[in-house]
Amino acid sequence: MNKVLLIDDDAELTTLLQEYLVEEGYDVVTDTDGRAAIAAAAGNTVDIIVLDIMMPRMNGIEVLQRIRKLSQVPVLMLTARGDDVDRISGLNLGADDYVPKPCSPGELAARLRAILRRAGQPAAGVSTDTIRAGQLVIHSGSRSAEWRGEALELTGTEFSLLEVLARSAGQLVSKQEISKRAFGKPLTPFDRRIDVHISSVRQKLGLREDGQSWIQSVRGQGYQLLVD
């Protein structure tokens, strides 16, 4: 049973979501203070955190920033509908996904399942092979990666994206294909989460000797992982 920490000061929405997620088989703990999420991340006591951005005392963006200094626990952000700034800020800081409020319990449960699937051990039938692409080594079974002989710290979402590119290293992979293979769903219009997460992975890989990124983009088409 996956343990979910739900941080939101909207009591009515929190109760609704908690009841639904419990029926779906989750162990759900709620709180109204973002500091509880930081403590849970530090103690490694939950499997995933659902974090509202607009909260008193400490907003969700600041909480996420502190969490990422302590842990790579999956985090799903609840954002105001239409607020692209909050969404992009959250993704830039390492959030795994976001859901606009007001959200349906069913949509939230589906997003949680997808994130946990990306962050956890592979299910039956999922490849557990090792992928080598230049100086990058991807271990699909343990969902871990090495870059230039050193462990590469990635969120679950970042790992899924990099694995897709590594399997097609040296080839252009369309955004639509990346979305289907990494997220299990088609890319929707104006969805920038792939771009934001790729930007984070680029920073972790650093630059090539020629000053270019190891992950090249083709405007309007997709991304390509270079191997030499």
mmCIF file of C-alpha atoms in Angstrom:
data_model
loop_
_atom_site.group_PDB
_atom_site.id
_atom_site.type_symbol
_atom_site.label_atom_id
_atom_site.label_comp_id
_atom_site.label_asym_id
_atom_site.label_seq_id
_atom_site.Cartn_x
_atom_site.Cartn_y
_atom_site.Cartn_z
ATOM 1 C CA MET A 1 0.000 0.000 0.000
ATOM 2 C CA ASN A 2 1.535 3.318 -1.106
ATOM 3 C CA LYS A 3 1.560 6.067 1.502
ATOM 4 C CA VAL A 4 0.457 9.500 0.271
ATOM 5 C CA LEU A 5 0.963 12.774 2.127
ATOM 6 C CA LEU A 6 -1.624 15.365 1.030
ATOM 7 C CA ILE A 7 -0.781 18.960 1.958
ATOM 8 C CA ASP A 8 -3.607 21.446 1.393
ATOM 9 C CA ASP A 9 -5.434 23.950 3.603
ATOM 10 C CA ASP A 10 -8.744 23.428 1.754
ATOM 11 C CA ALA A 11 -10.467 21.128 4.264
ATOM 12 C CA GLU A 12 -13.407 20.229 2.015
ATOM 13 C CA LEU A 13 -11.231 19.289 -0.960
ATOM 14 C CA THR A 14 -8.738 17.434 1.245
ATOM 15 C CA THR A 15 -11.504 15.299 2.773
ATOM 16 C CA LEU A 16 -12.927 14.495 -0.666
ATOM 17 C CA LEU A 17 -9.546 13.506 -2.090
ATOM 18 C CA GLN A 18 -8.560 11.520 0.985
ATOM 19 C CA GLU A 19 -11.762 9.475 0.976
ATOM 20 C CA TYR A 20 -11.415 8.692 -2.726
ATOM 21 C CA LEU A 21 -7.732 7.735 -2.510
ATOM 22 C CA VAL A 22 -8.358 5.475 0.486
ATOM 23 C CA GLU A 23 -11.031 3.679 -1.558
ATOM 24 C CA GLU A 24 -8.408 3.297 -4.301
ATOM 25 C CA GLY A 25 -6.115 1.501 -1.858
ATOM 26 C CA TYR A 26 -3.784 4.299 -0.745
ATOM 27 C CA ASP A 27 -2.715 5.042 2.822
ATOM 28 C CA VAL A 28 -3.387 8.793 3.017
ATOM 29 C CA VAL A 29 -2.103 11.268 5.605
ATOM 30 C CA THR A 30 -3.188 14.927 5.432
ATOM 31 C CA ASP A 31 -1.801 18.162 6.796
ATOM 32 C CA THR A 32 -2.252 21.890 6.229
ATOM 33 C CA ASP A 33 1.372 22.906 6.795
ATOM 34 C CA GLY A 34 4.113 22.484 4.217
ATOM 35 C CA ARG A 35 6.632 21.857 6.978
ATOM 36 C CA ALA A 36 5.049 18.417 7.404
ATOM 37 C CA ALA A 37 6.066 17.609 3.827
ATOM 38 C CA ILE A 38 9.654 18.682 4.495
ATOM 39 C CA ALA A 39 9.774 16.468 7.610
ATOM 40 C CA ALA A 40 8.308 13.512 5.694
ATOM 41 C CA ALA A 41 10.880 13.921 2.922
ATOM 42 C CA ALA A 42 13.718 14.117 5.448
ATOM 43 C CA GLY A 43 12.504 11.008 7.247
ATOM 44 C CA ASN A 44 11.612 9.077 4.084
ATOM 45 C CA THR A 45 8.229 8.225 5.607
ATOM 46 C CA VAL A 46 5.957 8.551 2.546
ATOM 47 C CA ASP A 47 5.972 7.277 -1.035
ATOM 48 C CA ILE A 48 4.616 10.440 -2.662
ATOM 49 C CA ILE A 49 3.639 13.983 -1.674
ATOM 50 C CA VAL A 50 0.694 15.948 -3.076
ATOM 51 C CA LEU A 51 1.457 19.603 -2.447
ATOM 52 C CA ASP A 52 -0.763 22.635 -2.939
ATOM 53 C CA ILE A 53 1.075 25.749 -4.096
ATOM 54 C CA MET A 54 -1.143 28.374 -2.458
ATOM 55 C CA MET A 55 -0.793 27.843 1.295
ATOM 56 C CA PRO A 56 -0.294 30.077 4.345
ATOM 57 C CA ARG A 57 3.004 30.220 6.261
ATOM 58 C CA MET A 58 5.075 28.627 3.482
ATOM 59 C CA ASN A 59 3.964 28.312 -0.144
ATOM 60 C CA GLY A 60 4.300 25.103 -2.118
ATOM 61 C CA ILE A 61 7.164 26.353 -4.295
ATOM 62 C CA GLU A 62 9.312 27.087 -1.241
ATOM 63 C CA VAL A 63 8.362 23.740 0.307
ATOM 64 C CA LEU A 64 9.304 21.895 -2.890
ATOM 65 C CA GLN A 65 12.628 23.713 -3.026
ATOM 66 C CA ARG A 66 13.469 22.529 0.494
ATOM 67 C CA ILE A 67 12.253 18.992 -0.218
ATOM 68 C CA ARG A 68 14.572 18.652 -3.206
ATOM 69 C CA LYS A 69 17.559 19.500 -1.012
ATOM 70 C CA LEU A 70 16.706 16.479 1.127
ATOM 71 C CA SER A 71 15.053 13.862 -1.050
ATOM 72 C CA GLN A 72 13.938 12.718 -4.505
ATOM 73 C CA VAL A 73 10.541 11.586 -3.190
ATOM 74 C CA PRO A 74 7.938 12.061 -5.956
ATOM 75 C CA VAL A 75 5.980 15.315 -5.645
ATOM 76 C CA LEU A 76 2.766 16.219 -7.454
ATOM 77 C CA MET A 77 1.795 19.896 -7.320
ATOM 78 C CA LEU A 78 -1.757 21.242 -7.116
ATOM 79 C CA THR A 79 -1.838 24.527 -9.050
ATOM 80 C CA ALA A 80 -4.387 27.223 -9.801
ATOM 81 C CA ARG A 81 -6.007 26.546 -13.155
ATOM 82 C CA GLY A 82 -4.320 28.550 -15.898
ATOM 83 C CA ASP A 83 -1.348 29.637 -13.769
ATOM 84 C CA ASP A 84 1.524 28.621 -16.032
ATOM 85 C CA VAL A 85 4.101 30.466 -13.930
ATOM 86 C CA ASP A 86 3.474 28.244 -10.898
ATOM 87 C CA ARG A 87 3.489 25.093 -13.003
ATOM 88 C CA ILE A 88 6.747 25.898 -14.739
ATOM 89 C CA SER A 89 8.372 26.989 -11.468
ATOM 90 C CA GLY A 90 7.348 23.711 -9.847
ATOM 91 C CA LEU A 91 8.647 21.597 -12.716
ATOM 92 C CA ASN A 92 11.900 23.537 -12.779
ATOM 93 C CA LEU A 93 12.424 22.785 -9.097
ATOM 94 C CA GLY A 94 11.867 19.066 -9.558
ATOM 95 C CA ALA A 95 8.117 18.414 -9.279
ATOM 96 C CA ASP A 96 7.153 15.215 -11.080
ATOM 97 C CA ASP A 97 3.795 16.459 -12.329
ATOM 98 C CA TYR A 98 1.000 18.915 -11.599
ATOM 99 C CA VAL A 99 -2.798 18.898 -11.523
ATOM 100 C CA PRO A 100 -4.814 22.117 -11.932
ATOM 101 C CA LYS A 101 -7.398 22.885 -9.231
ATOM 102 C CA PRO A 102 -10.231 22.200 -8.909
ATOM 103 C CA CYS A 103 -9.325 18.636 -9.848
ATOM 104 C CA SER A 104 -11.351 15.458 -9.895
ATOM 105 C CA PRO A 105 -10.296 12.683 -7.494
ATOM 106 C CA GLY A 106 -10.144 10.299 -10.444
ATOM 107 C CA GLU A 107 -7.643 12.449 -12.317
ATOM 108 C CA LEU A 108 -5.487 12.833 -9.210
ATOM 109 C CA ALA A 109 -5.490 9.066 -8.611
ATOM 110 C CA ALA A 110 -4.483 8.428 -12.230
ATOM 111 C CA ARG A 111 -1.597 10.894 -12.004
ATOM 112 C CA LEU A 112 -0.418 9.325 -8.739
ATOM 113 C CA ARG A 113 -0.422 5.864 -10.297
ATOM 114 C CA ALA A 114 1.606 7.099 -13.272
ATOM 115 C CA ILE A 115 4.194 8.870 -11.090
ATOM 116 C CA LEU A 116 4.588 5.916 -8.726
ATOM 117 C CA ARG A 117 4.934 3.567 -11.684
ATOM 118 C CA ARG A 118 7.759 5.721 -13.074
ATOM 119 C CA ALA A 119 9.466 6.073 -9.697
ATOM 120 C CA GLY A 120 9.084 2.504 -8.439
ATOM 121 C CA GLN A 121 10.240 -0.982 -9.397
ATOM 122 C CA PRO A 122 9.141 -2.207 -12.836
ATOM 123 C CA ALA A 123 6.002 -4.300 -13.122
ATOM 124 C CA ALA A 124 5.958 -7.755 -14.705
ATOM 125 C CA GLY A 125 6.884 -7.606 -18.371
ATOM 126 C CA VAL A 126 8.783 -4.340 -18.073
ATOM 127 C CA SER A 127 12.332 -4.379 -19.381
ATOM 128 C CA THR A 128 15.090 -4.660 -16.759
ATOM 129 C CA ASP A 129 18.014 -4.354 -19.169
ATOM 130 C CA THR A 130 21.017 -2.049 -19.109
ATOM 131 C CA ILE A 131 21.278 0.635 -21.774
ATOM 132 C CA ARG A 132 24.634 2.138 -22.741
ATOM 133 C CA ALA A 133 24.724 5.336 -24.735
ATOM 134 C CA GLY A 134 28.200 6.831 -24.847
ATOM 135 C CA GLN A 135 29.120 7.842 -21.291
ATOM 136 C CA LEU A 136 25.575 7.245 -20.053
ATOM 137 C CA VAL A 137 24.507 3.951 -18.469
ATOM 138 C CA ILE A 138 20.832 3.348 -17.713
ATOM 139 C CA HIS A 139 19.779 0.491 -15.425
ATOM 140 C CA SER A 140 16.100 0.007 -16.222
ATOM 141 C CA GLY A 141 15.442 -2.555 -13.492
ATOM 142 C CA SER A 142 16.684 -0.409 -10.609
ATOM 143 C CA ARG A 143 15.718 2.835 -12.371
ATOM 144 C CA SER A 144 19.186 4.264 -11.758
ATOM 145 C CA ALA A 145 21.682 5.943 -14.055
ATOM 146 C CA GLU A 146 25.414 6.630 -14.252
ATOM 147 C CA TRP A 147 27.065 9.490 -16.115
ATOM 148 C CA ARG A 148 30.793 9.454 -16.755
ATOM 149 C CA GLY A 149 31.179 6.738 -14.127
ATOM 150 C CA GLU A 150 29.300 8.628 -11.416
ATOM 151 C CA ALA A 151 25.768 8.114 -10.097
ATOM 152 C CA LEU A 152 23.327 10.516 -11.757
ATOM 153 C CA GLU A 153 20.653 11.864 -9.417
ATOM 154 C CA LEU A 154 17.326 12.005 -11.275
ATOM 155 C CA THR A 155 13.690 12.346 -10.316
ATOM 156 C CA GLY A 156 11.376 9.573 -11.509
ATOM 157 C CA THR A 157 10.130 11.714 -14.366
ATOM 158 C CA GLU A 158 13.625 12.766 -15.420
ATOM 159 C CA PHE A 159 14.714 9.123 -15.453
ATOM 160 C CA SER A 160 11.783 8.120 -17.665
ATOM 161 C CA LEU A 161 12.556 10.869 -20.178
ATOM 162 C CA LEU A 162 16.287 10.116 -20.282
ATOM 163 C CA GLU A 163 15.603 6.386 -20.673
ATOM 164 C CA VAL A 164 13.436 7.072 -23.726
ATOM 165 C CA LEU A 165 16.182 9.198 -25.310
ATOM 166 C CA ALA A 166 18.901 6.679 -24.403
ATOM 167 C CA ARG A 167 17.003 3.854 -26.117
ATOM 168 C CA SER A 168 17.094 5.937 -29.302
ATOM 169 C CA ALA A 169 20.483 7.572 -28.752
ATOM 170 C CA GLY A 170 21.712 9.464 -31.789
ATOM 171 C CA GLN A 171 18.212 9.632 -33.245
ATOM 172 C CA LEU A 172 15.557 12.317 -33.108
ATOM 173 C CA VAL A 173 12.594 11.367 -30.916
ATOM 174 C CA SER A 174 9.422 13.410 -31.342
ATOM 175 C CA LYS A 175 7.769 15.039 -28.344
ATOM 176 C CA GLN A 176 4.652 13.008 -29.028
ATOM 177 C CA GLU A 177 6.658 9.775 -28.888
ATOM 178 C CA ILE A 178 8.455 10.892 -25.727
ATOM 179 C CA SER A 179 5.142 11.661 -24.034
ATOM 180 C CA LYS A 180 3.648 8.302 -24.974
ATOM 181 C CA ARG A 181 6.685 6.276 -23.906
ATOM 182 C CA ALA A 182 7.635 8.236 -20.772
ATOM 183 C CA PHE A 183 4.216 9.333 -19.508
ATOM 184 C CA GLY A 184 1.956 6.729 -21.118
ATOM 185 C CA LYS A 185 -0.295 9.356 -22.705
ATOM 186 C CA PRO A 186 -0.400 11.603 -25.789
ATOM 187 C CA LEU A 187 1.064 15.091 -25.638
ATOM 188 C CA THR A 188 -1.589 17.780 -25.204
ATOM 189 C CA PRO A 189 -1.440 21.278 -26.759
ATOM 190 C CA PHE A 190 0.613 23.851 -24.817
ATOM 191 C CA ASP A 191 1.987 21.172 -22.452
ATOM 192 C CA ARG A 192 5.564 22.201 -21.628
ATOM 193 C CA ARG A 193 6.436 19.601 -18.998
ATOM 194 C CA ILE A 194 8.749 17.689 -21.363
ATOM 195 C CA ASP A 195 10.716 20.864 -22.162
ATOM 196 C CA VAL A 196 11.039 21.786 -18.494
ATOM 197 C CA HIS A 197 12.181 18.335 -17.369
ATOM 198 C CA ILE A 198 14.607 18.043 -20.305
ATOM 199 C CA SER A 199 16.094 21.394 -19.286
ATOM 200 C CA SER A 200 16.739 19.987 -15.807
ATOM 201 C CA VAL A 201 18.374 16.828 -17.210
ATOM 202 C CA ARG A 202 20.576 18.970 -19.462
ATOM 203 C CA GLN A 203 21.900 20.843 -16.446
ATOM 204 C CA LYS A 204 22.748 17.580 -14.702
ATOM 205 C CA LEU A 205 24.629 16.236 -17.736
ATOM 206 C CA GLY A 206 26.563 19.461 -18.274
ATOM 207 C CA LEU A 207 27.984 20.584 -21.621
ATOM 208 C CA ARG A 208 30.036 18.854 -24.298
ATOM 209 C CA GLU A 209 33.579 19.992 -25.073
ATOM 210 C CA ASP A 210 32.203 22.077 -27.935
ATOM 211 C CA GLY A 211 29.928 23.927 -25.496
ATOM 212 C CA GLN A 212 26.716 22.346 -26.740
ATOM 213 C CA SER A 213 24.203 20.346 -24.746
ATOM 214 C CA TRP A 214 24.244 16.547 -24.802
ATOM 215 C CA ILE A 215 20.525 16.709 -25.532
ATOM 216 C CA GLN A 216 19.848 18.561 -28.776
ATOM 217 C CA SER A 217 16.441 19.978 -29.654
ATOM 218 C CA VAL A 218 14.884 20.376 -33.081
ATOM 219 C CA ARG A 219 12.353 23.176 -32.839
ATOM 220 C CA GLY A 220 8.801 21.916 -33.046
ATOM 221 C CA GLN A 221 9.900 18.308 -33.530
ATOM 222 C CA GLY A 222 11.666 16.708 -30.584
ATOM 223 C CA TYR A 223 14.945 15.841 -28.879
ATOM 224 C CA GLN A 224 18.057 13.820 -29.605
ATOM 225 C CA LEU A 225 20.626 12.422 -27.157
ATOM 226 C CA LEU A 226 24.153 12.712 -28.555
ATOM 227 C CA VAL A 227 26.560 9.877 -27.808
ATOM 228 C CA ASP A 228 29.931 11.336 -28.912
#
